[in-house]
Coordinates of C-alpha atoms (C1' of nucleotides) in Angstrom, one line a residue:
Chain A
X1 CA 135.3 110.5 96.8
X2 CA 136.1 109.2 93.5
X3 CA 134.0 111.5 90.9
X4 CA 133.6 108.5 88.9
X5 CA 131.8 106.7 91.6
X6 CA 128.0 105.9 91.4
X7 CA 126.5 106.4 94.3
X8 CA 122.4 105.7 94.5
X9 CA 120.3 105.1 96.8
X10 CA 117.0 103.6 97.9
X11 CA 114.5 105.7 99.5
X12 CA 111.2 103.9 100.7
X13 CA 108.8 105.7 103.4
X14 CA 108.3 103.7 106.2
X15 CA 104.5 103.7 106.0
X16 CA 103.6 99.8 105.7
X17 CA 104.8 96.6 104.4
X18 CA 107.8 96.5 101.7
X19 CA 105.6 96.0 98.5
X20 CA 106.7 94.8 95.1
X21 CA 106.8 97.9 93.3
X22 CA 109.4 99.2 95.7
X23 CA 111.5 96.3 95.9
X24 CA 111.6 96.5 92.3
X25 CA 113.2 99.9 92.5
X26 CA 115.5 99.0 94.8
X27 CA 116.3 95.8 92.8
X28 CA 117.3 98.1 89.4
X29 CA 119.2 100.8 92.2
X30 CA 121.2 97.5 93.5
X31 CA 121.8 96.0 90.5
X32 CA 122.9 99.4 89.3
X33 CA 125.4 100.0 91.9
X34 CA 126.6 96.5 91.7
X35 CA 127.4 96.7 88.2
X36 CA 129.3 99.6 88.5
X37 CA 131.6 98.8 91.8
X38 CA 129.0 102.0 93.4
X39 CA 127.1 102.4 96.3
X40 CA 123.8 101.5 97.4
X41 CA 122.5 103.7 100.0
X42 CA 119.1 102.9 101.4
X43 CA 117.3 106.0 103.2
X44 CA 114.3 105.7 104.9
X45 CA 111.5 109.2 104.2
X46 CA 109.8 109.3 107.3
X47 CA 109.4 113.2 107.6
X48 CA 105.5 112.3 107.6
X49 CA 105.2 112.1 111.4
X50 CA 101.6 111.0 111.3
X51 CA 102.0 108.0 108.8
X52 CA 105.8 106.7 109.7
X53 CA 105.9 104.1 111.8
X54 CA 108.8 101.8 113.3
X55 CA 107.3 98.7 112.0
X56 CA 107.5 99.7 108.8
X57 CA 111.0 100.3 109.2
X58 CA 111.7 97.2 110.6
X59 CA 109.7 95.2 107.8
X60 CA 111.9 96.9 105.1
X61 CA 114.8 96.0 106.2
X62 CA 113.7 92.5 107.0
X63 CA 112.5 92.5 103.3
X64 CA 115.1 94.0 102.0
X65 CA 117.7 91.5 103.8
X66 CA 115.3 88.5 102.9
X67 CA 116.0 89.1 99.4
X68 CA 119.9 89.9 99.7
X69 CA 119.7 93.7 98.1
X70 CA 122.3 94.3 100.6
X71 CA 123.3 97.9 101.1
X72 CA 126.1 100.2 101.7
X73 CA 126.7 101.9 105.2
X74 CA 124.4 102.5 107.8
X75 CA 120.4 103.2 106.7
X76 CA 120.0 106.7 106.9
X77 CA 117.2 108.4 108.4
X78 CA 115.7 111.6 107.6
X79 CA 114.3 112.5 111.5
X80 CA 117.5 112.0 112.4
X81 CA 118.6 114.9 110.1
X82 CA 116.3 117.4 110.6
X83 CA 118.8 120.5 111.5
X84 CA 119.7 119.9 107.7
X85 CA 116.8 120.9 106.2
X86 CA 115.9 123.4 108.6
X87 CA 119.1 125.2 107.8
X88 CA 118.8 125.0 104.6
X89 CA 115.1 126.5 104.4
X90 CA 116.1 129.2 106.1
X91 CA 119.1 129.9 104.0
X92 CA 116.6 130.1 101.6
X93 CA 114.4 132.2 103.4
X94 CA 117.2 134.5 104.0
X95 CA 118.3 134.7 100.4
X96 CA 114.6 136.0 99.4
X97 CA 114.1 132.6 97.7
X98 CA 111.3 131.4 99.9
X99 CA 108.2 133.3 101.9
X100 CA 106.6 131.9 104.9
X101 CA 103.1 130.5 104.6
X102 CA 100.4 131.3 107.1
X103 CA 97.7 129.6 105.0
X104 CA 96.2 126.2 107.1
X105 CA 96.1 123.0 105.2
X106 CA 92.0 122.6 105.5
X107 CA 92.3 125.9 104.0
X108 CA 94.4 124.8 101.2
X109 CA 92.3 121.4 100.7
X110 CA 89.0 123.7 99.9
X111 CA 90.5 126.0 97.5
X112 CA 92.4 123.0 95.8
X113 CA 89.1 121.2 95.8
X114 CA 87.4 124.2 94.6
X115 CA 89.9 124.7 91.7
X116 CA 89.7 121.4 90.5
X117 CA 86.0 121.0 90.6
X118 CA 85.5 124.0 88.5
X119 CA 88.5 122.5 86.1
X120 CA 91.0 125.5 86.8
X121 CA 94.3 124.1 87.4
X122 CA 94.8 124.0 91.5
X123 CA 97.4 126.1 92.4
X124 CA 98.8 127.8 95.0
X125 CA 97.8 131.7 94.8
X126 CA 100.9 132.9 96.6
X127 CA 99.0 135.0 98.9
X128 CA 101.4 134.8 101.4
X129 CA 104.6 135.8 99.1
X130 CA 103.8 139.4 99.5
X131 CA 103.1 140.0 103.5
X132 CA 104.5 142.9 104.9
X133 CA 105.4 141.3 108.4
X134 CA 105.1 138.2 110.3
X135 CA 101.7 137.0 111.5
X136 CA 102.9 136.5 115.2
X137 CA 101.7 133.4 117.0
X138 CA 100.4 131.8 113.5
X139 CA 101.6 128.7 112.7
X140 CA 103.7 129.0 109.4
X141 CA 105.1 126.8 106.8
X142 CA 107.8 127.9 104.4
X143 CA 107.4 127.9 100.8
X144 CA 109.9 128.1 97.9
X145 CA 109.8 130.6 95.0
X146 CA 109.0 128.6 91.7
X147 CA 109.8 130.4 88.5
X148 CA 106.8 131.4 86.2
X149 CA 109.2 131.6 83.3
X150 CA 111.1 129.2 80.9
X151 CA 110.8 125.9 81.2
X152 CA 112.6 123.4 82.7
X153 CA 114.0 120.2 81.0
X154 CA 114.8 116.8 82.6
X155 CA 117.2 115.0 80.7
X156 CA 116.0 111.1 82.0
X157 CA 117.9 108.0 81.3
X158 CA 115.1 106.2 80.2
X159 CA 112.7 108.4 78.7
X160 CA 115.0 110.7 77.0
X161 CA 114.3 114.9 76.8
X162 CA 111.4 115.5 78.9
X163 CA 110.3 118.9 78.8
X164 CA 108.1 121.1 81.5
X165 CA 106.9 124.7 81.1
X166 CA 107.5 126.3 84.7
X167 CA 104.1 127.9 84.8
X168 CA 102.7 125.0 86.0
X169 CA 104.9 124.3 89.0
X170 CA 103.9 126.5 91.7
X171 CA 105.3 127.3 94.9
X172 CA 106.1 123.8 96.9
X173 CA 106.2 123.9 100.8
X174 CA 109.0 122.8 101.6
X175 CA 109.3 123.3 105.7
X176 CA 106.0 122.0 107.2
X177 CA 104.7 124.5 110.2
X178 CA 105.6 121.4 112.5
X179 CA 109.4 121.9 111.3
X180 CA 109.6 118.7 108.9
X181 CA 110.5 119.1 105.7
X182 CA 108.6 117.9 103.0
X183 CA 109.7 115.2 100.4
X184 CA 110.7 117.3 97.2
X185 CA 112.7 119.0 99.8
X186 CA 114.6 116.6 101.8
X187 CA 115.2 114.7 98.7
X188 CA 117.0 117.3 97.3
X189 CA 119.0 117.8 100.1
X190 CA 119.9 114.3 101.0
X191 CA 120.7 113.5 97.4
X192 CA 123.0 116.4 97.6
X193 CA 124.5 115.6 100.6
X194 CA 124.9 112.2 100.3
X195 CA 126.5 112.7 97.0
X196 CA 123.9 110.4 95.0
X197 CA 124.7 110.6 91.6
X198 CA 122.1 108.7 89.8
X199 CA 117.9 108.6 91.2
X200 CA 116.4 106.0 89.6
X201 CA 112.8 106.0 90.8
X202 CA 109.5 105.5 89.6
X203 CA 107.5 106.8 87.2
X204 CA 104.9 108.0 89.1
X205 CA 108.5 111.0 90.1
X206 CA 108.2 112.2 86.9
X207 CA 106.5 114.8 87.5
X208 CA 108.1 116.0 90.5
X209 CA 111.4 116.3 89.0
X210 CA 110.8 119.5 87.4
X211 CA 110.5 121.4 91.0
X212 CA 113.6 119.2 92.3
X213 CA 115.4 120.7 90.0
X214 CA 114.4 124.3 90.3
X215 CA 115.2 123.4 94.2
X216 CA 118.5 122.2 93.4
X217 CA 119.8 125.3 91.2
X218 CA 117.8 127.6 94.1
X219 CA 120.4 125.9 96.5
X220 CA 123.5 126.0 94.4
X221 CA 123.3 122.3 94.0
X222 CA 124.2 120.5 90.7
X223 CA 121.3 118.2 90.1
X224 CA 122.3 114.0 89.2
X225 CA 121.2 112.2 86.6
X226 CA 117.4 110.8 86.8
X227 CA 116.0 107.8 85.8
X228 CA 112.1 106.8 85.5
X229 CA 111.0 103.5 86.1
X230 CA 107.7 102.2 84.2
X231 CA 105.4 101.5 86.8
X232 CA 104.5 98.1 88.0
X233 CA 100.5 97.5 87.4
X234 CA 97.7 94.9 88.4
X235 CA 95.9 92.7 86.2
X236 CA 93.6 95.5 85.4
X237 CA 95.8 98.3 84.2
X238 CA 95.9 100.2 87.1
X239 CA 98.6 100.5 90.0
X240 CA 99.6 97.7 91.3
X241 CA 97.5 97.5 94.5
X242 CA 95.8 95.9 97.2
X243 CA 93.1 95.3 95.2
X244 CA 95.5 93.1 93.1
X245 CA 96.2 90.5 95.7
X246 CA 99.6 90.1 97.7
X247 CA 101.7 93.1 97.4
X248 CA 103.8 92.7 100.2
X249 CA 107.1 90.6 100.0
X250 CA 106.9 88.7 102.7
X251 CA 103.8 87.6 101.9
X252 CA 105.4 85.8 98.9
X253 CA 108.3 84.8 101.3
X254 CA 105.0 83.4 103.7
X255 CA 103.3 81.8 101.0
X256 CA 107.2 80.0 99.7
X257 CA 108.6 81.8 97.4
X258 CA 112.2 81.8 97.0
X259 CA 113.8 85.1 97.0
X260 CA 116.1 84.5 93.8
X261 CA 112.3 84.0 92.2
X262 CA 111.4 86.9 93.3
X263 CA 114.2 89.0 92.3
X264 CA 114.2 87.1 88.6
X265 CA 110.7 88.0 88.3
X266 CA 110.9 91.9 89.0
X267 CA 114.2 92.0 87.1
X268 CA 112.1 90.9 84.1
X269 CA 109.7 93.5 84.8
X270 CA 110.7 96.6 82.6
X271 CA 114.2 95.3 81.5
X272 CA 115.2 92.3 79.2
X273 CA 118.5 90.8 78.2
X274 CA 117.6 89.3 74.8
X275 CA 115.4 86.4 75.2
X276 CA 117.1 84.7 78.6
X277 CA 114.4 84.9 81.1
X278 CA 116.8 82.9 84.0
X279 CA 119.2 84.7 85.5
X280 CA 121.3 84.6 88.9
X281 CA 121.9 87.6 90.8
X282 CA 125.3 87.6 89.6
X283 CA 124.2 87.6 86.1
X284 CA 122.0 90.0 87.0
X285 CA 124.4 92.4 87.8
X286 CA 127.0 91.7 85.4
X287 CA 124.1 92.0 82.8
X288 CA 121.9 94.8 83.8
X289 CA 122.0 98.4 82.2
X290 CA 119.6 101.3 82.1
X291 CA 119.5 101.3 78.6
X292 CA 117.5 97.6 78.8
X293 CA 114.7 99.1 80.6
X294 CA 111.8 99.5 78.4
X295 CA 109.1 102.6 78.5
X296 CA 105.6 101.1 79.0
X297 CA 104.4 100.1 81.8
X298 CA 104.1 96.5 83.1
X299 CA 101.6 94.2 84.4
X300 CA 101.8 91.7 87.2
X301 CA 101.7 88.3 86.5
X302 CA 101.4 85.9 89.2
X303 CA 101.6 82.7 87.0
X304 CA 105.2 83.5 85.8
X305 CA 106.6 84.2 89.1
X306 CA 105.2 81.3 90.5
X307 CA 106.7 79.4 87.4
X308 CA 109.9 80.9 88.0
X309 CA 109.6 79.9 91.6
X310 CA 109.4 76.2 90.4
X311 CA 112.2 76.6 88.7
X312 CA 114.5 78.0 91.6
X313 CA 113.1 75.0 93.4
X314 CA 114.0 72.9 91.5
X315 CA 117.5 74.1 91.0
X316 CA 118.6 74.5 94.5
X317 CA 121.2 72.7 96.2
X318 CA 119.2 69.8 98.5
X319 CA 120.7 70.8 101.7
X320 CA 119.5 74.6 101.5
X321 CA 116.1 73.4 100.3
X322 CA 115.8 71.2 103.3
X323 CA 116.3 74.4 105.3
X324 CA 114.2 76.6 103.4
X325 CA 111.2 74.0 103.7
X326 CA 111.5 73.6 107.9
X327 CA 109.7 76.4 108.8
X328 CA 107.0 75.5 106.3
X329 CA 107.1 71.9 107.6
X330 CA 106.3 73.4 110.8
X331 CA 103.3 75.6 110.1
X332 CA 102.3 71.6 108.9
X333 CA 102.7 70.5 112.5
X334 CA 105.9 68.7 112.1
X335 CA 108.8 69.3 114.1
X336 CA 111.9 68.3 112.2
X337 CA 114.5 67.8 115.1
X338 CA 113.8 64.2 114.8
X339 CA 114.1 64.0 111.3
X340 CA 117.2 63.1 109.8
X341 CA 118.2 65.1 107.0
X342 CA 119.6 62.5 104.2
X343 CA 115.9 60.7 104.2
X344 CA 114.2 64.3 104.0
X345 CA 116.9 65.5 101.6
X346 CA 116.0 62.1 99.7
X347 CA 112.3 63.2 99.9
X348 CA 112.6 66.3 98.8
X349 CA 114.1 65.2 95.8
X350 CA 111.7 63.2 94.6
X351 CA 108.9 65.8 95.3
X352 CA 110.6 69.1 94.7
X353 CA 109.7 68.8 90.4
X354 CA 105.4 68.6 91.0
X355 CA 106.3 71.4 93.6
X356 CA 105.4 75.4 92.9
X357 CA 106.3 76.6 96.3
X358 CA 107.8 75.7 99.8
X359 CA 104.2 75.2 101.1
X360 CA 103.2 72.7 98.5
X361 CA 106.9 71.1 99.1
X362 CA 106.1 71.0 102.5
X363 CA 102.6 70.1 102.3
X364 CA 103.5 66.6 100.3
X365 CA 106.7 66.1 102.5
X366 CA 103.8 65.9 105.1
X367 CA 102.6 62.7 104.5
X368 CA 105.6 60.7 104.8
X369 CA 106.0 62.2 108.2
X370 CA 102.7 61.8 109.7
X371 CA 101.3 58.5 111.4
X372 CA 97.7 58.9 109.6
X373 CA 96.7 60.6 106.7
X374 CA 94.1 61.8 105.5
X375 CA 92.6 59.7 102.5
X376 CA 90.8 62.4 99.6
X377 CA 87.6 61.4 99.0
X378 CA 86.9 60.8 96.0
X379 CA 90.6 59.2 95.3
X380 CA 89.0 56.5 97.9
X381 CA 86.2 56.5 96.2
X382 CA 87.8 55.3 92.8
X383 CA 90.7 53.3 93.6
X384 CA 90.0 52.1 97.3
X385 CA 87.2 49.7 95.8
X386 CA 86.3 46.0 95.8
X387 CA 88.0 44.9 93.1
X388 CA 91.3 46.4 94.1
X389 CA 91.0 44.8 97.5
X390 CA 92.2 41.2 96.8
X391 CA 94.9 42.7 94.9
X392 CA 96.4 45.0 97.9
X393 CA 96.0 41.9 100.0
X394 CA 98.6 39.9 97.8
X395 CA 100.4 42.8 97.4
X396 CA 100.5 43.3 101.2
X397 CA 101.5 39.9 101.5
X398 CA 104.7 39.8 99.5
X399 CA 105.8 43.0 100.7
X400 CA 105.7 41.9 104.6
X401 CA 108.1 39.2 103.3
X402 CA 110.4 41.6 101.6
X403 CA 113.4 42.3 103.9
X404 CA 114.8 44.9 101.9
X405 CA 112.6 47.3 101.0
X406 CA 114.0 49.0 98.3
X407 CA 112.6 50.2 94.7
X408 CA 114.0 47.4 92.8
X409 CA 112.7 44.6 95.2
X410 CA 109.4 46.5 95.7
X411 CA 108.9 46.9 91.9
X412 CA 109.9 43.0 91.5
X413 CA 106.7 42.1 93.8
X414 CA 104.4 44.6 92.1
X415 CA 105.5 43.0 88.2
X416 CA 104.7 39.4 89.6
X417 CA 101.9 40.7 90.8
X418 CA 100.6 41.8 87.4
X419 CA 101.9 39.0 85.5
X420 CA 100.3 36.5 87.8
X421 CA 96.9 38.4 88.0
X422 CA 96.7 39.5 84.6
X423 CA 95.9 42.9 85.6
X424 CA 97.2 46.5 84.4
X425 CA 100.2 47.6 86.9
X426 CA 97.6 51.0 87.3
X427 CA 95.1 48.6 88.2
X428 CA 97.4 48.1 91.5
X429 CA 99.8 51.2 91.5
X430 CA 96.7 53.7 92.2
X431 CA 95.4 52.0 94.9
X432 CA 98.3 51.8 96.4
X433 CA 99.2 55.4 95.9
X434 CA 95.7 56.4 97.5
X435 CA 96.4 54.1 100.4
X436 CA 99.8 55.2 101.5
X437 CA 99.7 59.3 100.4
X438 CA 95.8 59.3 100.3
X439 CA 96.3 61.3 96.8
X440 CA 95.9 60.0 93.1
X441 CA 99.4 62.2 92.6
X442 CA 102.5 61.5 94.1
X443 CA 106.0 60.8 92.6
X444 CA 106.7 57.0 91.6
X445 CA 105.1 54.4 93.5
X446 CA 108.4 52.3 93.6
X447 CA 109.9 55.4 95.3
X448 CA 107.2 56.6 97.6
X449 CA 107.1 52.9 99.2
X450 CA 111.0 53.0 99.9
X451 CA 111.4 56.3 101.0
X452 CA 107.9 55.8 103.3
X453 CA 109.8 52.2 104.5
X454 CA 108.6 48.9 105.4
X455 CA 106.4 49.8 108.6
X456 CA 104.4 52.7 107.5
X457 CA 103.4 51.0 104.2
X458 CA 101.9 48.0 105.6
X459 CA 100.2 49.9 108.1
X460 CA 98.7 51.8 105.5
X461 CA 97.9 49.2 103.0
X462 CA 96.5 47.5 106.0
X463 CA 94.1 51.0 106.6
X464 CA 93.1 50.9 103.2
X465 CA 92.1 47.3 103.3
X466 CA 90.0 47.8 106.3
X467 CA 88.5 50.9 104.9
X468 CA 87.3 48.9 101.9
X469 CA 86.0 45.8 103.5
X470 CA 83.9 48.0 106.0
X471 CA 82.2 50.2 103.1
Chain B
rG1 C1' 90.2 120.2 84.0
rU2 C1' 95.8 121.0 83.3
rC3 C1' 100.5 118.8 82.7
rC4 C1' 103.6 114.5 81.9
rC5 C1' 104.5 109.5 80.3
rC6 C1' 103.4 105.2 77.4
rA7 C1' 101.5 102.0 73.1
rU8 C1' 104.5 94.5 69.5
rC9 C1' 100.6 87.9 71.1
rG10 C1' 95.8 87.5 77.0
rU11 C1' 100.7 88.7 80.1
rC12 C1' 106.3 89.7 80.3
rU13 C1' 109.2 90.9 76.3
rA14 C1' 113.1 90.8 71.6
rG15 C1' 113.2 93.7 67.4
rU16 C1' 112.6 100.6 67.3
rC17 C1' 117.9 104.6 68.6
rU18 C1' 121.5 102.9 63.7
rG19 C1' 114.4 101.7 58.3
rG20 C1' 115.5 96.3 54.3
rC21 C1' 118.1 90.2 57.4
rC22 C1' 110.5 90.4 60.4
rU23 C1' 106.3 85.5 56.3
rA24 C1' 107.7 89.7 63.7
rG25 C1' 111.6 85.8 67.7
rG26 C1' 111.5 84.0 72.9
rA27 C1' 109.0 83.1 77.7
rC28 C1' 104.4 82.5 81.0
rA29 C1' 99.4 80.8 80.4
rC30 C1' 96.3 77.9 77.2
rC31 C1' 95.4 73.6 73.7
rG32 C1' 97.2 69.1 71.2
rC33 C1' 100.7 65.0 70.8
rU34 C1' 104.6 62.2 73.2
rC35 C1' 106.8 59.8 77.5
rU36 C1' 104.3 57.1 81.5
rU37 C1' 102.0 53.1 87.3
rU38 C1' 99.2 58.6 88.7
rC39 C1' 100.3 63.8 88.4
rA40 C1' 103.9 66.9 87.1
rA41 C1' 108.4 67.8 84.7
rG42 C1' 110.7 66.9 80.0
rG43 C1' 110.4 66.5 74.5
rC44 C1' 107.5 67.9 70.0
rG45 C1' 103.7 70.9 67.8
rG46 C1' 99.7 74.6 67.9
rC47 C1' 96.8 79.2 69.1
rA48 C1' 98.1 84.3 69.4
rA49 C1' 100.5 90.8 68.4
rC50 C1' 103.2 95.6 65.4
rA51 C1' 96.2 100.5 68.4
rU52 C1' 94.1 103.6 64.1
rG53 C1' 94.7 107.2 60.3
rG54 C1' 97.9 110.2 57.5
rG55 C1' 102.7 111.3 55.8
rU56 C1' 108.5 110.6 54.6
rU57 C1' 110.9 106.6 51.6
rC58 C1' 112.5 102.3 46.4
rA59 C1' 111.3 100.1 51.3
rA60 C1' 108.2 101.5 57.9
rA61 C1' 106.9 97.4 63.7
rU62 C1' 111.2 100.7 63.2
rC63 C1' 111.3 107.9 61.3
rC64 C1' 107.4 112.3 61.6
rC65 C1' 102.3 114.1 62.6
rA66 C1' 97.4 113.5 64.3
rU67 C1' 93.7 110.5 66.6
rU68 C1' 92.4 106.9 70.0
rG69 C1' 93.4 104.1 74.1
rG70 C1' 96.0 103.3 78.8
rG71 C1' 98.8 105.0 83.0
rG72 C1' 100.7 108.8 86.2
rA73 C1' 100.9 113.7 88.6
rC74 C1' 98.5 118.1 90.2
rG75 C1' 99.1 117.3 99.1
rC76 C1' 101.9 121.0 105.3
rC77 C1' 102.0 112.1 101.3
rA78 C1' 106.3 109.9 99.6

RNA sequence: GUCCCCAUCGUCUAGUCUGGCCUAGGACACCGCUCUUUCAAGGCGGCAACAUGGGUUCAAAUCCCAUUGGGGACGCCA
């Protein structure tokens, strides 16, 4: 391998949905790679037997793919690599650089608890470093030999010299007593192995890098370069959560979010290009650099995505739009195999700039689909009322005469209209607009009454009038 | 409790490394005005920030220290 080459990688534990903080790592490993002709490896942690699950695997990768952070060979998996580390704890072992553990985790959890509730610092006592012989038929875990002295620096891309003094660390298992290794463990040895040169994580690492690196030097290893990530956090200052609303990705992808949104957003989130806040995924790549990634931490704002997200909608090419809005169309109710395409493309069009998300697209698209609609209250209320009535019955008139039904023939029958009644054109549009979308908001009136056609719009003009005479 | 990180408009941020061009720029949101058949979008304008206190310097958002505030970590989780 090239000893130029980046190689990085992503490594998310398969322990429930793919959520926005780690997509946003991933994101900043991808564009990383990208920019640099490297590699992006994606790894999935799932040494926690109890909380890994196949789902979650499943739904990071279907994330993952959703939002085009394609990767680089095959996903690794660290169950499938457990001879590794076991071989590698016990070279450890052999080399007098790690003990065996014989104390029980419940055990642990009281004395930790214990520590920290009489403010010592919790740490492990190494009671188990100096046993004479094995406890036979105790289930042991295997625990590597931190150093009291010195300190140990981490020299991080983005925060610069951080320093640790080694008396804090204390000796990490590293082989559960089921035979899984634990994360500061495997990571080490995966990094190593897969030759990652550059671990660009979150924040919330920081302090774990310390004892990754006493681990890598224990080994023989050469360490790579590190890179903290700010972390991502709610509305309310605190880790971006549950608590915060949608964290999942696919959520955003359920409720219509574009993925190039998505990926704009969280690009913005910690890094900066000057003031451009639009930028492609190329751009991305060709733009992005550690060095751009600020320090502080940053909070989620729903609002800008979501104005983003209008933005991408507005931008994209009419015939993948019509595609992207289908299965949205179809959570409406509609089936679109006997839709044709140009007069939905020509829809969308005119209703993709009021739009946010696929859903809203979708929901508007809706009523030039459906047979009846539902009129809105209180837009009947105002506009479906007795003095509008003789108006919609002139206007009804003329337009059953009209044998083109196009804007500019439809707009020629609404001016006469006015000019001939002396009325506002609002005085005629509104009620028209309520009567064929059942709204007060829809794109021009002119344009809704083509694109509806001929049939639909008498049938609903002719609704609205009975609605009015019968209240 | 101990350790680590961070600190510019409500939010995301530019500017900080390499002090002067900063009367601190952009974007989201918000508020006006405009366009207009409605609502958006668009255009124009407005509101709004260098956490505090000390230094260093001719000069500090920018460098140093302290304080305060916020976040994170301290697992046989990752």
């Amino acid at each position: 391998m090239n000893k130029n080459e980046v190689r990085v990688r992503f490594a998310p534990s398969p322990t429930g949905h793919l959520h926005i903080g780690g997509v946003r790592t991933a994101l900043f490993n991808f564009l990383f790679a990208r920019h640099h002709g490297g590699n992006f490896i994606l790894r999935i942690e799932d040494t926690d037997r109890s909380r890994s699950t196949e789902e979650s695997i499943e739904a990071i990768i279907e994330g993952m793919k959703w939002l085009g952070l394609e990767w680089d060979e095959e996903p690794y998996r660290q169950t499938d690599r457990l001879d590794i580390y076991r071989k590698k704890a016990e070279a450890l072992l052999r080399e007098g650089k790690a003990y065996y553990c014989y104390c029980t985790p419940e055990e642990l959890d009281t004395r930790r608890k214990e520590a920290l509730a009489s403010g010592k610092i919790p740490k492990y006592d190494r009671r188990c470093k100096n046993l004479k012989s094995p406890l036979e038929g105790k289930p042991r875990a295997i625990r590597f030999i931190s150093s009291d002295e010195g300190q140990t620096v981490v020299d991080d891309l983005i925060r610069g010299r951080v320093i640790f003094d080694n008396i804090q660390l204390d000796d990490l298992i590293i082989l559960r007593s089921d035979g899984f290794p634990t994360y500061n463990f495997s990571v080490v040895v995966d990094d190593t192995s897969m030759e990652i040169t550059h671990v660009i994580r979150g924040d919330d690492h920081l302090n774990n890098t310390p004892r990754q690196i006493q681990l890598y030097h224990g080994l023989g290893y050469e360490p790579p370069r590190f890179a903290h990530l700010p972390m991502i956090l709610g509305s309310d200052r605190t880790r971006l959560s549950k608590r915060h609303g949608a964290t999942s990705v696919m959520a955003y992808k359920e409720m219509g979010y574009l993925p190039e949104a998505m990926l704009n957003y969280l690009a913005r989130l910690g890094w900066a290009y000057g003031d451009q806040e639009i930028f492609s995924k190329e751009e991305l790549i060709e733009k992005f650099s550690l060095e751009n990634i600020g320090k502080s931490p940053a909070v989620f704002n729903p609002e800008k995505l979501l104005w983003l997200n209008s933005n991408y909608i507005n931008q994209d090419e009419p015939k993948d739009l019509i595609e992207r809005v289908k299965p949205f169309l179809k959570i409406e109710g509609i089936d679109c195999i006997y839709i044709d395409n140009e007069w939905l493309g020509r829809i969308i069009i005119s209703l993709r700039e009021r739009c946010r998300t696929l859903s809203e697209l979708a929901g508007s698209i809706s009523y030039y689909i459906r047979d009846e609609i539902q009129i809105d209250e209180k837009a009947k209320e105002k506009f479906l009322t007795k003095k509008a009535l003789p108006y919609l019955e002139k206007l009804l008139e003329q337009l059953r005469l009209l044998s083109s039904f196009v804007q500019s023939e439809i707009e020629k029958v609404f001016v006469h209209l006015v000019e001939r009644e002396g009325i506002k054109l609002g005085d005629i549009a509104q009620p028209v607009r309520v009567a064929v979308t059942g709204k007060t908001v829809s794109p021009g009136i002119y344009e809704v009454l083509e694109l509806l056609g001929k049939e639909k719009t008498i049938k609903r003009i002719e609704r609205a009038i009975s609605v009015i005479r019968k209240s």
